[in-house]
mmCIF file of C-alpha atoms in Angstrom:
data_model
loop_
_atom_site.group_PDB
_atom_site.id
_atom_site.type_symbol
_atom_site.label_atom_id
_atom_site.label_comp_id
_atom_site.label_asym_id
_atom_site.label_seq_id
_atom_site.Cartn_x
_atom_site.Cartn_y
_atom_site.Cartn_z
ATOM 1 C CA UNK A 1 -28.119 7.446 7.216
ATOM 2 C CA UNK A 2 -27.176 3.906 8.424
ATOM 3 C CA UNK A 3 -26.151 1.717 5.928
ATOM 4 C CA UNK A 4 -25.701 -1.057 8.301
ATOM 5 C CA UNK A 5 -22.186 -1.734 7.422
ATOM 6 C CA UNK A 6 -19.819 -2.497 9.897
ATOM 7 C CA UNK A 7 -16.477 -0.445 9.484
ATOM 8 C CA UNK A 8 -13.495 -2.929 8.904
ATOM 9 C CA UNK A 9 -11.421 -2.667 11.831
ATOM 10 C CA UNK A 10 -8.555 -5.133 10.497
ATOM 11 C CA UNK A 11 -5.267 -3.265 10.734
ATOM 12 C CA UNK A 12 -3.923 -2.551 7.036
ATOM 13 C CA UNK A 13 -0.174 -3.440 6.011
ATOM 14 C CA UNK A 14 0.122 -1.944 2.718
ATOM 15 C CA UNK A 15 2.095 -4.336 0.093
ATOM 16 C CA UNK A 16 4.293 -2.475 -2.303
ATOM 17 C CA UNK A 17 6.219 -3.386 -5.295
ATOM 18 C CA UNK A 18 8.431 -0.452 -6.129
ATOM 19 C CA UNK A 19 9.388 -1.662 -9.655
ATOM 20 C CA UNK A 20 6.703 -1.815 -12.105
ATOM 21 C CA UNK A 21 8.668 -4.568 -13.991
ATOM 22 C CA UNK A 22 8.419 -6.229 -11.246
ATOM 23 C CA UNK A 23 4.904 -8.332 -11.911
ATOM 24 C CA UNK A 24 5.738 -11.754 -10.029
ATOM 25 C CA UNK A 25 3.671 -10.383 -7.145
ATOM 26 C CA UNK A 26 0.101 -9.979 -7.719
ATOM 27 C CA UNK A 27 -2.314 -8.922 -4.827
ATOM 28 C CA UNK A 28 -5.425 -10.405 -6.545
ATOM 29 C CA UNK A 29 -5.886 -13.716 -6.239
ATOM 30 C CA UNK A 30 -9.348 -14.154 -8.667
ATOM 31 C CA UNK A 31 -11.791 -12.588 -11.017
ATOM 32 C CA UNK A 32 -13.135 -10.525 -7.718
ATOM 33 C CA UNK A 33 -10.955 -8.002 -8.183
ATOM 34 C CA UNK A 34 -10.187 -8.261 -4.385
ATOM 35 C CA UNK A 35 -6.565 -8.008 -3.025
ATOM 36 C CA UNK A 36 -5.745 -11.053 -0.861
ATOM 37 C CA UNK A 37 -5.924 -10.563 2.876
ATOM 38 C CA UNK A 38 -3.862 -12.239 5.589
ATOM 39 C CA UNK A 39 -5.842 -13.790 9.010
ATOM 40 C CA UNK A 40 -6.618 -10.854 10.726
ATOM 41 C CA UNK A 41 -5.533 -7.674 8.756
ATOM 42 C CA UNK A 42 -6.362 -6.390 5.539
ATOM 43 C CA UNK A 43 -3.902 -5.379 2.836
ATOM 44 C CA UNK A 44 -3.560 -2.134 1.234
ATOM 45 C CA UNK A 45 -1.461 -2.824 -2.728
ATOM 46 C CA UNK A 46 0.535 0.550 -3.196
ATOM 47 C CA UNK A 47 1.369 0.514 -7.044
ATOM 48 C CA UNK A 48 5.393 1.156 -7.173
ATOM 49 C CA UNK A 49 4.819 2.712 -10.972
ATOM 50 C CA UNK A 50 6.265 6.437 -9.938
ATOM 51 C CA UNK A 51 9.510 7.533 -9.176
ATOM 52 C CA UNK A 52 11.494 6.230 -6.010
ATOM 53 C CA UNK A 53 10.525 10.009 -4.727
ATOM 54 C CA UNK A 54 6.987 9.944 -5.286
ATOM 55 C CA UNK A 55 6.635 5.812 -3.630
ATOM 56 C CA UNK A 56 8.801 6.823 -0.620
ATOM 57 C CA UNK A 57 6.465 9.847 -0.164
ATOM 58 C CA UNK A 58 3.609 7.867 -0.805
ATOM 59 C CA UNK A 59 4.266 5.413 1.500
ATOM 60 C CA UNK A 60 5.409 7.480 4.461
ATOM 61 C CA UNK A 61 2.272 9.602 4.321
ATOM 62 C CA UNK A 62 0.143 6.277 4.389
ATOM 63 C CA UNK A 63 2.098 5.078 8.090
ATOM 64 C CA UNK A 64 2.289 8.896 9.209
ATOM 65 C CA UNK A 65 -1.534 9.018 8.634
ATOM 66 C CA UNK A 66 -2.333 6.300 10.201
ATOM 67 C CA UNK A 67 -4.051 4.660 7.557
ATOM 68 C CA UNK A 68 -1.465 1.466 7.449
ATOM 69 C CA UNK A 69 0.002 -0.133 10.448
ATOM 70 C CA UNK A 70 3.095 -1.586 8.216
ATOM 71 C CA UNK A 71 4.730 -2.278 4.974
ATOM 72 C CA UNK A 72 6.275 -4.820 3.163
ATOM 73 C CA UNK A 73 8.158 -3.673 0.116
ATOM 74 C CA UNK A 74 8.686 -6.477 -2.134
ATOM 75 C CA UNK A 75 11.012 -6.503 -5.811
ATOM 76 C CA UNK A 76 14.139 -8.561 -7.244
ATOM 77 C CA UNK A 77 17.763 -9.435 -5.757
ATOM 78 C CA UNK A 78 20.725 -9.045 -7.655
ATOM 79 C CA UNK A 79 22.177 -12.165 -6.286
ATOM 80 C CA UNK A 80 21.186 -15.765 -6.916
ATOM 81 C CA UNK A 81 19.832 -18.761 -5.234
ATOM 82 C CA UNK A 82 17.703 -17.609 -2.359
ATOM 83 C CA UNK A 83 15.288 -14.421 -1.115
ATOM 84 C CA UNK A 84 16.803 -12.025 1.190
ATOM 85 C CA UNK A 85 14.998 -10.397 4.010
ATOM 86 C CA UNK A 86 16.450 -6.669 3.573
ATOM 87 C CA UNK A 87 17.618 -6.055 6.807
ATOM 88 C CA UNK A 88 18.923 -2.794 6.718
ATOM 89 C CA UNK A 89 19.240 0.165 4.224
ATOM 90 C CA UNK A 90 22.278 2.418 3.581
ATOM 91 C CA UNK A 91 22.168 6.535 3.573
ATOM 92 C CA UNK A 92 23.090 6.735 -0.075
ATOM 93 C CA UNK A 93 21.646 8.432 -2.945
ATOM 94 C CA UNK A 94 19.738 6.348 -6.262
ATOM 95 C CA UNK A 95 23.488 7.204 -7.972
ATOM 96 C CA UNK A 96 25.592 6.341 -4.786
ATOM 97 C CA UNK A 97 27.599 9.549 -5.247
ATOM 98 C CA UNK A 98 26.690 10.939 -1.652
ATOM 99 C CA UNK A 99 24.803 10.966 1.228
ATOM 100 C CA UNK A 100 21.051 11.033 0.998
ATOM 101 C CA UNK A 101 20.368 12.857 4.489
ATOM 102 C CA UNK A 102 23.947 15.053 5.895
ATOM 103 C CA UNK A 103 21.939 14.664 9.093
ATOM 104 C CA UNK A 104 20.342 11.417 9.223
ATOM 105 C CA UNK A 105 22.305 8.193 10.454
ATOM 106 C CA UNK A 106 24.481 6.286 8.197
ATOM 107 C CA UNK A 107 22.528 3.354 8.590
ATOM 108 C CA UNK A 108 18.784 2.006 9.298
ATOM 109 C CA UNK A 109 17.389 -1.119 10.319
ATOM 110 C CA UNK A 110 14.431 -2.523 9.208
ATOM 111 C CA UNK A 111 11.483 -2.981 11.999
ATOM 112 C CA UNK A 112 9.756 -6.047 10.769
ATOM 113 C CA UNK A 113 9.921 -9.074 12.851
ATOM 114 C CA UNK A 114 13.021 -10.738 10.712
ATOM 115 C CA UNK A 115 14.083 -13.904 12.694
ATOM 116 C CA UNK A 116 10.277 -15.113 12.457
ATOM 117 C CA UNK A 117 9.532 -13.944 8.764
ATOM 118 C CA UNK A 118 12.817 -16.206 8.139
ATOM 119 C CA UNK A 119 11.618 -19.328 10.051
ATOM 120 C CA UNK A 120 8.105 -19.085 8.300
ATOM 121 C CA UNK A 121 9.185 -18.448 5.022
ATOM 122 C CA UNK A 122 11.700 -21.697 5.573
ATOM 123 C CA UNK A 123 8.811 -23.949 7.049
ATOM 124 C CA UNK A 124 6.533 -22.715 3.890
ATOM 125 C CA UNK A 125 9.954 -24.573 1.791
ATOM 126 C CA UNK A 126 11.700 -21.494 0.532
ATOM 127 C CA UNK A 127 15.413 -20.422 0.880
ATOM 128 C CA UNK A 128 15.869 -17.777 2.284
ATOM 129 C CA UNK A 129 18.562 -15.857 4.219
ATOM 130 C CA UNK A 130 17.777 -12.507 6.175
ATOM 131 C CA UNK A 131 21.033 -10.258 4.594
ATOM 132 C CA UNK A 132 22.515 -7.433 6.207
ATOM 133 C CA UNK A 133 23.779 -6.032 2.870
ATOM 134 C CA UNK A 134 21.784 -3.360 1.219
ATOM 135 C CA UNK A 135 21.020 -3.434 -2.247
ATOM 136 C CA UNK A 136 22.342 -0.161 -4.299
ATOM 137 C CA UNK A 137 18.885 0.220 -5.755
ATOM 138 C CA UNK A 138 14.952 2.020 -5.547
ATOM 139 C CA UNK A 139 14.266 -0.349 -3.293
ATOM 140 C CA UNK A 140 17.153 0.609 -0.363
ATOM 141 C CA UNK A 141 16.305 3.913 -0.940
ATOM 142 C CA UNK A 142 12.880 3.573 -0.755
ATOM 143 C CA UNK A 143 13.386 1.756 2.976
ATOM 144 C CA UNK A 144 15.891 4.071 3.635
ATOM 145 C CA UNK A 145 13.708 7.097 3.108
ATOM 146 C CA UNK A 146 11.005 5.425 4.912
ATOM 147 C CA UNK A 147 12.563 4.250 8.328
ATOM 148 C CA UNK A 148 14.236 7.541 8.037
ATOM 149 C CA UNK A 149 11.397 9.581 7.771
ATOM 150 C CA UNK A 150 9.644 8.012 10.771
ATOM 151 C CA UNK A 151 9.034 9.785 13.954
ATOM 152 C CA UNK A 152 10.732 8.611 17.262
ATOM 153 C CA UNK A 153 8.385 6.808 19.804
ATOM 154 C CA UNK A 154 8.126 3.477 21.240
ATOM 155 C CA UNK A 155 5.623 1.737 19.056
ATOM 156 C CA UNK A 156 7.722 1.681 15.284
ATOM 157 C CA UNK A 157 5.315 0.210 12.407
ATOM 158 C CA UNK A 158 6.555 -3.118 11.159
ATOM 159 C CA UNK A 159 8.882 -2.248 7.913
ATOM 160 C CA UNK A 160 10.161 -4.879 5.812
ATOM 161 C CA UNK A 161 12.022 -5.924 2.622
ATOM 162 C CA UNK A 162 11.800 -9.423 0.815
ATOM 163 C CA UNK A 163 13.582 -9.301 -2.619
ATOM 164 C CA UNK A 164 12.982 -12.584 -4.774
ATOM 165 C CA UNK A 165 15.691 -14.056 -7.461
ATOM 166 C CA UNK A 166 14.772 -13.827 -10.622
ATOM 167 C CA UNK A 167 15.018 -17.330 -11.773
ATOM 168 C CA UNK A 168 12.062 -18.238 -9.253
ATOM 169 C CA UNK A 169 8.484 -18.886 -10.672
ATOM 170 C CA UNK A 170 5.515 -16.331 -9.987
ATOM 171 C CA UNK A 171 4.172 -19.070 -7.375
ATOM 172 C CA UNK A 172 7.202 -19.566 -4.844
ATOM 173 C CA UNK A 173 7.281 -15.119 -5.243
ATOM 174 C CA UNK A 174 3.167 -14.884 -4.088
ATOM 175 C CA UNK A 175 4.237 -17.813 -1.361
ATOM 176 C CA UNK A 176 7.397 -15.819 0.217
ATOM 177 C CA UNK A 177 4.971 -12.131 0.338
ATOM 178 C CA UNK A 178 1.973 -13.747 1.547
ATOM 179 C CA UNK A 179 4.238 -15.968 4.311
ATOM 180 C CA UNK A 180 6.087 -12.662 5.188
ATOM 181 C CA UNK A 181 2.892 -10.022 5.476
ATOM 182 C CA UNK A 182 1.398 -13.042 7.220
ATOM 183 C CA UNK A 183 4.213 -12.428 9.975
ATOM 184 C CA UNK A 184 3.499 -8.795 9.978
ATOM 185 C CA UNK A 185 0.363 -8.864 10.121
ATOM 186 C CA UNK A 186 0.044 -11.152 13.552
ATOM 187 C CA UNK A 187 1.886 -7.969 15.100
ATOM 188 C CA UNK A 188 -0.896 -5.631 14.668
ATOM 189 C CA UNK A 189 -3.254 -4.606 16.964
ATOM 190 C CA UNK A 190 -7.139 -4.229 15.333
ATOM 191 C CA UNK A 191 -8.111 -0.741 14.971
ATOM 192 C CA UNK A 192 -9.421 0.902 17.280
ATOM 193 C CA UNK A 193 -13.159 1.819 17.879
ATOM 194 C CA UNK A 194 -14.905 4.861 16.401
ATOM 195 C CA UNK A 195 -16.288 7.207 19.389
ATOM 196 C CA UNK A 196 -19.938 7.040 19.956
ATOM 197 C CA UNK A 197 -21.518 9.743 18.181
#
């Protein structure tokens, strides 16, 4: 039967705060219910309310199936004064005490378009510096187990980080995510289209 709907073809980034304290970033906007969108993709909210174990898994099934084109993880910095763009994640364990993969590099860089989330974010008034330190918490090892767990090929989804300080308000924290998946989200291509039956 033909409902007349027309599938959404908007490429999904899927938007994911791993700490469930963490409530400065809200994907719904108003009383519809709706998650905000950026121009041209759709976002997918991936509740961060399970262990760093179950989100990493989670989220790695959602880009290996296809059914999101990129992430942004989003949470809080240790350090004052400005958000940091997560640029890279170390091979560590949630307790630091060893290696997370024996096999896997010491090291992984994040894929998301850095240099231009930075300018945006600083045009849209925020400070913000794009760090090359990692974090020792969920978060890192979320990315880590992520951009680990992806498979080699030329076309790497778009994988970010943004963590906020904590003495920002709720407003300047919905500005920096929306500015940053806005970023993402003008690297993705629309989906394709369905075969002819």
């Amino acid at each position: 039967m033909d409902t007349g709907l027309r599938p959404d073809r908007r490429p999904a980034i899927a938007i994911c705060a791993w700490d469930p304290t963490f409530t400065a970033w809200d994907p719904v906007e108003d009383l519809s219910g709706d998650p905000w969108n950026p121009v041209g993709a759709r976002t997918l909210p991936v509740a961060g309310n399970a262990s760093a174990d179950a989100v990493a898994a989670e989220l790695s099934a959602l880009l290996a199936s296809g059914e999101c084109g990129a992430l942004l993880l989003v949470g809080r910095t240790a350090h004052p004064g400005a958000f940091r763009l997560q640029m890279r994640a170390e091979n560590r364990r949630m307790d630091g005490s060893d290696r997370l993969d024996h096999t896997g590099p010491g090291v992984v860089r994040a894929t998301a378009p850095a240099a231009e989330i930075v300018r945006d974010l600083t045009d849209a008034g925020l400070n913000v510096i794009a760090a090359s330190d990692a974090e020792e918490d969920a978060g890192s090892y979320i990315l880590y187990r992520i951009l680990n767990d992806l498979p080699d090929g030329p076309a790497s989804p778009a994988i970010g980080l943004i963590r906020a300080p904590s003495d920002v308000p709720n407003a300047k924290v919905q500005t920096a995510v929306k500015t940053a998946a806005s970023v993402i989200a003008r690297h993705l291509a629309p989906l394709p289209r369905p075969n002819a039956a």
